Coordinates of C-alpha atoms in Angstrom, one line a residue:
X1 CA 13.2 -97.2 -14.7
X2 CA 16.0 -95.1 -13.3
X3 CA 17.1 -94.2 -16.8
X4 CA 13.5 -93.0 -17.6
X5 CA 13.4 -90.6 -14.7
X6 CA 16.9 -89.3 -15.5
X7 CA 15.8 -88.5 -19.1
X8 CA 12.6 -86.9 -17.8
X9 CA 14.5 -84.6 -15.4
X10 CA 16.8 -83.5 -18.3
X11 CA 13.7 -82.7 -20.4
X12 CA 12.1 -80.7 -17.7
X13 CA 15.3 -78.7 -17.0
X14 CA 15.7 -77.9 -20.7
X15 CA 12.1 -76.9 -21.0
X16 CA 12.5 -74.4 -18.1
X17 CA 15.7 -73.0 -19.6
X18 CA 14.0 -72.5 -23.0
X19 CA 10.9 -70.9 -21.4
X20 CA 13.1 -68.5 -19.4
X21 CA 15.2 -67.6 -22.5
X22 CA 12.0 -66.9 -24.5
X23 CA 10.6 -64.8 -21.7
X24 CA 13.7 -62.7 -21.3
X25 CA 14.0 -62.3 -25.1
X26 CA 10.5 -61.0 -25.5
X27 CA 10.8 -58.6 -22.6
X28 CA 14.2 -57.3 -23.8
X29 CA 12.6 -56.2 -27.1
X30 CA 11.7 -52.4 -27.1
X31 CA 8.0 -51.6 -27.1
X32 CA 6.7 -49.0 -29.5
X33 CA 5.4 -46.1 -27.5
X34 CA 2.1 -44.5 -28.6
X35 CA 1.8 -40.8 -28.3
X36 CA -1.2 -38.5 -28.0
X37 CA -1.6 -36.1 -30.9
X38 CA -1.7 -32.3 -30.3
X39 CA -2.8 -29.7 -32.9
X40 CA -1.8 -26.0 -33.0
X41 CA -4.5 -23.5 -32.2
X42 CA -5.0 -19.7 -32.5
X43 CA -4.7 -18.1 -29.1
X44 CA -4.2 -14.8 -27.4
X45 CA -1.1 -15.1 -25.3
X46 CA -0.3 -12.8 -22.4
X47 CA 2.9 -12.6 -20.4
X48 CA 2.0 -11.4 -16.9
X49 CA 3.8 -10.8 -13.7
X50 CA 2.5 -10.4 -10.1
X51 CA 3.6 -7.8 -7.7
X52 CA 3.1 -8.4 -4.0
X53 CA 2.4 -5.4 -1.7
X54 CA -0.3 -3.8 0.3
X55 CA -3.1 -1.3 0.2
X56 CA -2.4 2.2 1.7
X57 CA -4.2 5.5 1.8
X58 CA -2.6 8.1 -0.4
X59 CA -2.4 10.6 2.4
X60 CA -2.3 9.5 6.0
X61 CA -2.4 12.6 8.3
X62 CA -1.1 12.6 11.8
X63 CA -3.2 14.9 14.0
X64 CA -1.0 16.5 16.6
X65 CA -1.8 19.0 19.5
X66 CA -0.9 22.7 19.4
X67 CA -0.2 22.7 23.1
X68 CA 1.4 20.4 25.7
X69 CA -0.7 18.8 28.4
X70 CA -2.7 15.8 29.4
X71 CA -5.5 14.1 27.4
X72 CA -8.7 14.8 29.3
X73 CA -11.2 13.4 26.8
X74 CA -11.1 11.4 23.5
X75 CA -14.2 11.8 21.3
X76 CA -13.4 9.4 18.5
X77 CA -12.1 5.8 18.0
X78 CA -10.6 3.9 15.1
X79 CA -13.1 3.5 12.2
X80 CA -15.1 6.7 12.9
X81 CA -15.6 9.1 10.0
X82 CA -14.6 12.7 10.8
X83 CA -14.9 16.0 8.9
X84 CA -12.3 18.8 8.7
X85 CA -12.6 20.7 11.9
X86 CA -14.3 18.1 14.0
X87 CA -13.0 17.8 17.6
X88 CA -11.0 14.6 18.2
X89 CA -9.8 15.2 21.8
X90 CA -9.5 17.7 24.6
X91 CA -6.3 18.6 26.5
X92 CA -5.9 19.7 30.0
X93 CA -3.1 22.2 30.2
X94 CA -0.4 21.7 32.9
X95 CA 1.3 25.1 32.9
X96 CA 5.0 25.7 33.7
X97 CA 5.6 27.5 36.9
X98 CA 7.9 30.1 35.3
X99 CA 5.4 30.9 32.6
X100 CA 2.5 31.0 35.0
X101 CA 4.4 33.3 37.4
X102 CA 5.5 35.6 34.6
X103 CA 1.9 35.9 33.3
X104 CA 0.5 36.6 36.8
X105 CA 3.1 39.4 37.2
X106 CA 2.1 41.0 33.9
X107 CA -1.5 41.0 35.0
X108 CA -0.6 42.7 38.3
X109 CA 1.6 45.3 36.5
X110 CA -1.2 46.0 34.0
X111 CA -3.8 46.3 36.8
X112 CA -1.6 48.9 38.6
X113 CA -1.1 50.9 35.4
X114 CA -4.9 50.8 34.7
X115 CA -5.7 52.0 38.2
X116 CA -3.2 54.8 37.9
X117 CA -4.6 55.8 34.4
X118 CA -8.1 55.8 35.9
X119 CA -7.2 58.1 38.8
X120 CA -5.4 60.5 36.4
X121 CA -8.4 60.5 34.0
X122 CA -10.8 61.1 36.9
X123 CA -8.8 64.1 38.1
X124 CA -8.5 65.6 34.6
X125 CA -12.2 65.1 33.9
X126 CA -13.1 66.9 37.1
X127 CA -10.9 69.9 36.3
X128 CA -12.0 69.9 32.6
X129 CA -15.6 70.1 33.7
X130 CA -14.7 73.2 35.8
X131 CA -12.9 74.7 32.9
X132 CA -9.5 74.4 34.7
X133 CA -8.0 71.9 32.2
X134 CA -7.8 71.9 28.5
X135 CA -9.7 69.6 26.2
X136 CA -6.4 68.3 24.8
X137 CA -5.3 67.1 28.2
X138 CA -8.7 65.5 28.8
X139 CA -8.6 63.5 25.5
X140 CA -5.0 62.4 26.1
X141 CA -5.7 61.0 29.5
X142 CA -8.9 59.4 28.2
X143 CA -6.9 57.6 25.5
X144 CA -4.2 56.5 28.1
X145 CA -7.0 55.0 30.2
X146 CA -8.3 53.0 27.2
X147 CA -4.8 51.8 26.4
X148 CA -4.3 50.7 30.0
X149 CA -7.6 48.8 30.1
X150 CA -6.7 47.1 26.9
X151 CA -3.3 46.0 28.2
X152 CA -4.9 44.7 31.3
X153 CA -7.4 42.6 29.3
X154 CA -4.6 41.3 27.1
X155 CA -2.5 40.3 30.2
X156 CA -5.5 38.5 31.7
X157 CA -6.2 36.7 28.5
X158 CA -2.5 35.6 28.3
X159 CA -2.7 34.3 31.9
X160 CA -5.8 32.3 30.9
X161 CA -4.0 30.8 27.9
X162 CA -1.0 29.9 30.0
X163 CA -3.0 28.5 32.9
X164 CA -6.0 26.8 31.0
X165 CA -4.9 26.8 27.4
X166 CA -8.1 28.7 26.5
X167 CA -8.3 32.2 25.1
X168 CA -11.3 34.3 26.3
X169 CA -11.3 36.1 22.9
X170 CA -11.4 32.9 20.9
X171 CA -12.8 30.1 23.0
X172 CA -14.0 28.1 20.0
X173 CA -10.4 28.0 18.6
X174 CA -8.9 26.9 21.8
X175 CA -5.6 25.1 21.6
X176 CA -6.9 22.6 24.1
X177 CA -9.4 21.3 21.5
X178 CA -7.6 18.9 19.1
X179 CA -9.4 19.1 15.7
X180 CA -9.1 17.0 12.6
X181 CA -7.4 18.8 9.8
X182 CA -8.9 16.6 7.0
X183 CA -12.0 14.7 6.2
X184 CA -11.7 11.0 6.3
X185 CA -11.6 7.8 8.5
X186 CA -9.8 7.6 11.8
X187 CA -7.2 4.8 11.3
X188 CA -5.7 4.8 14.8
X189 CA -5.9 6.6 18.1
X190 CA -2.5 5.8 19.7
X191 CA -3.2 7.7 23.0
X192 CA -5.5 7.2 26.0
X193 CA -7.2 9.5 28.4
X194 CA -4.5 10.6 30.9
X195 CA -1.7 10.4 28.4
X196 CA 0.8 13.2 28.4
X197 CA 1.2 14.9 25.0
X198 CA 3.5 17.6 23.7
X199 CA 3.2 20.0 20.8
X200 CA 5.5 19.8 17.8
X201 CA 8.5 22.0 17.9
X202 CA 12.0 22.4 16.5
X203 CA 13.4 19.5 18.6
X204 CA 10.4 17.2 18.7
X205 CA 7.8 15.9 16.2
X206 CA 5.1 16.1 18.8
X207 CA 2.6 13.5 20.0
X208 CA 0.2 11.9 17.5
X209 CA -3.3 12.0 18.8
X210 CA -4.9 10.2 15.8
X211 CA -4.2 9.2 12.3
X212 CA -6.8 10.1 9.7
X213 CA -7.0 9.2 6.0
X214 CA -9.4 9.4 3.1
X215 CA -10.2 5.7 2.4
X216 CA -11.6 6.4 -1.0
X217 CA -8.3 7.6 -2.3
X218 CA -6.1 4.5 -2.0
X219 CA -2.9 3.3 -3.6
X220 CA -1.3 -0.1 -4.1
X221 CA 2.4 -0.1 -3.1
X222 CA 4.4 -3.2 -4.2
X223 CA 7.7 -4.4 -5.5
X224 CA 8.9 -5.5 -9.0
X225 CA 12.1 -7.3 -9.9
X226 CA 14.8 -5.5 -11.8
X227 CA 14.5 -8.0 -14.7
X228 CA 10.9 -6.8 -15.3
X229 CA 10.9 -3.1 -14.3
X230 CA 11.7 -1.9 -17.8
X231 CA 8.6 -3.6 -19.1
X232 CA 6.4 -1.4 -16.8
X233 CA 5.5 2.2 -17.5
X234 CA 3.5 4.9 -15.8
X235 CA -0.1 4.9 -16.9
X236 CA -0.1 1.1 -17.4
X237 CA -3.3 -0.6 -16.1
X238 CA -3.1 -3.4 -13.5
X239 CA -5.6 -5.5 -11.6
X240 CA -5.5 -5.7 -7.8
X241 CA -6.6 -8.7 -5.9
X242 CA -7.0 -8.5 -2.1
X243 CA -6.6 -11.8 -0.2
X244 CA -9.0 -10.8 2.5
X245 CA -11.8 -10.1 0.0
X246 CA -13.0 -13.1 -2.0
X247 CA -12.9 -12.8 -5.8
X248 CA -11.7 -9.2 -5.6
X249 CA -10.5 -7.5 -8.7
X250 CA -9.9 -3.7 -8.5
X251 CA -8.6 -1.8 -11.5
X252 CA -5.7 0.4 -10.9
X253 CA -3.2 2.6 -12.8
X254 CA 0.6 2.7 -12.3
X255 CA 1.5 6.2 -11.1
X256 CA 5.1 5.9 -10.0
X257 CA 8.0 3.6 -10.5
X258 CA 11.0 4.2 -8.1
X259 CA 14.1 5.4 -10.0
X260 CA 16.4 3.6 -7.5
X261 CA 16.4 -0.1 -6.5
X262 CA 16.3 -1.4 -3.0
X263 CA 18.1 -4.7 -2.1
X264 CA 15.9 -7.3 -0.3
X265 CA 17.3 -10.8 0.4
X266 CA 20.0 -10.3 -2.2
X267 CA 17.6 -9.2 -5.0
X268 CA 17.2 -5.8 -6.4
X269 CA 13.6 -4.6 -6.5
X270 CA 11.9 -1.3 -7.4
X271 CA 8.9 0.1 -5.6
X272 CA 5.7 0.6 -7.7
X273 CA 2.7 2.7 -6.8
X274 CA -0.7 2.3 -8.5
X275 CA -3.8 4.3 -7.9
X276 CA -6.9 2.2 -7.1
X277 CA -10.3 2.8 -8.5
X278 CA -12.7 1.9 -5.6
X279 CA -15.8 3.4 -4.0
X280 CA -16.8 3.6 -0.4
X281 CA -18.6 0.3 -0.6
X282 CA -15.4 -1.6 -1.5
X283 CA -14.6 -2.2 2.2
X284 CA -10.9 -1.8 1.7
X285 CA -8.8 -1.3 4.8
X286 CA -5.4 0.2 5.2
X287 CA -2.7 -2.4 5.4
X288 CA -4.5 -5.2 3.4
X289 CA -2.1 -7.5 1.7
X290 CA -2.7 -7.5 -2.1
X291 CA -1.3 -8.7 -5.4
X292 CA -1.2 -6.7 -8.6
X293 CA -1.4 -8.5 -11.9
X294 CA 0.3 -6.7 -14.7
X295 CA 0.3 -7.7 -18.4
X296 CA 3.8 -7.2 -19.6
X297 CA 3.4 -8.4 -23.2
X298 CA 0.6 -9.8 -25.3
X299 CA 0.0 -11.3 -28.7
X300 CA -3.6 -11.5 -30.2
X301 CA -4.9 -14.5 -32.1
X302 CA -1.5 -16.1 -33.0
X303 CA -0.6 -19.7 -33.9
X304 CA 0.4 -21.4 -30.7
X305 CA 1.3 -24.8 -29.3
X306 CA 1.6 -26.1 -25.7
X307 CA 5.0 -25.6 -24.2
X308 CA 5.1 -29.3 -23.4
X309 CA 5.4 -30.3 -27.1
X310 CA 8.4 -28.0 -27.8
X311 CA 11.9 -29.3 -27.5
X312 CA 14.7 -26.7 -27.0
X313 CA 18.3 -27.4 -28.0
X314 CA 21.2 -25.0 -28.6
X315 CA 19.0 -21.9 -28.7
X316 CA 16.6 -23.5 -31.2
X317 CA 13.1 -24.9 -30.9
X318 CA 11.7 -28.1 -32.4
X319 CA 8.4 -30.0 -32.6
X320 CA 7.8 -33.6 -33.8
X321 CA 5.3 -33.8 -36.6
X322 CA 3.4 -37.1 -37.3
X323 CA 4.2 -38.4 -40.8
X324 CA 2.9 -41.9 -40.6
X325 CA 0.7 -43.9 -38.2
X326 CA 0.6 -47.4 -39.8
X327 CA 1.9 -49.8 -38.6
X328 CA 3.3 -47.5 -36.0
X329 CA 3.6 -43.8 -35.4
X330 CA 6.5 -42.0 -37.2
X331 CA 7.4 -38.4 -36.3
X332 CA 9.6 -36.0 -38.1
X333 CA 11.6 -33.4 -36.1
X334 CA 11.1 -29.9 -37.4
X335 CA 12.5 -26.6 -36.4
X336 CA 10.2 -23.7 -35.5
X337 CA 10.7 -20.1 -34.4
X338 CA 8.9 -19.3 -31.1
X339 CA 7.7 -16.0 -29.8
X340 CA 5.8 -15.0 -26.7
X341 CA 5.1 -17.6 -24.0
X342 CA 3.0 -17.5 -20.9
X343 CA 4.6 -20.6 -19.4
X344 CA 1.9 -23.0 -20.7
X345 CA 1.4 -21.9 -24.3
X346 CA 4.0 -20.5 -26.8
X347 CA 3.6 -18.5 -30.0
X348 CA 4.8 -20.1 -33.2
X349 CA 6.2 -17.4 -35.4
X350 CA 7.5 -19.5 -38.3
X351 CA 8.0 -23.2 -39.2
X352 CA 6.3 -26.0 -41.2
X353 CA 3.3 -26.3 -38.9
X354 CA -0.3 -25.2 -39.3
X355 CA -3.6 -25.7 -37.5
X356 CA -4.0 -29.1 -39.2
X357 CA -0.5 -30.3 -38.3
X358 CA -0.6 -33.3 -35.8
X359 CA 2.2 -32.9 -33.3
X360 CA 3.6 -35.5 -30.8
X361 CA 2.3 -35.0 -27.3
X362 CA 2.7 -37.1 -24.2
X363 CA 3.0 -40.9 -24.1
X364 CA -0.2 -42.8 -23.8
X365 CA 0.1 -45.3 -21.0

């Protein structure tokens, strides 16, 4: 009985050993992978690049005062449309003491001269009427009186300008009225009522009362890498997409490519400006972030294959062509010459492939 159990245990151990060996042998044998088949197609391939930048008005005008003082009233706010000559703000003049005193003295001197000329003329007139004075003297004193009155009026007007910033002779063109110099949209009003402002001069740029721009004349300003700048040219068309506007696609034309690079984060880039074609209903705003898509190269209706089926080695390109499928797939490695690629599809310029040639694709799992 014991001998029987001993033989049975030996048989069981041998059976387990043989089963394990067979299992390992079967799994150690390589499986034949099956591949999906891909056929070449005729495609139009475009190589594009995307420039990042923003939308800006072509001309953004800073409106500055013609006289120093304090803002007494602001008549516009950001977003308002203004015409050339519209009043934007009013300024209250704070005159300098020296200028005010000098102007007041000129008025007093002119008044004294005018009164003296008036007395002289009155005396000459009385004598002339009695035939005791010549007509020449009468006309000379009359002209002197007119000159004295004119000088007095000019001195008074100068005092008004110094004290109030307003000319009596040209109240509509007063320097205290800040007017828009262009027609457009107010982008910004960086001052408030009560703010002190100064006029532009040799030593100071002056205070900006408002920024105005024509929002129908816009440009895209972006950057392009130095490796692609030579593929761009002035007059080339681009398409602008604005992140803030869903499905936006505005045509534009490259107007200017900077002749000198700027270094940003260790990379040399060139500034590119493109003129947008947009109407007043486009709702574009200054400063919008935007991307410009530019077609650098394109090939129309060319034989092409997916990039995934091409194997690159030693500056050469290869594809695997199906030569047999029974009992298993057999592929032949063939050299091809590739052309333009968009990253997904590549042009086949030459090689033993056609529209009917089955190529090895990805493994079917």
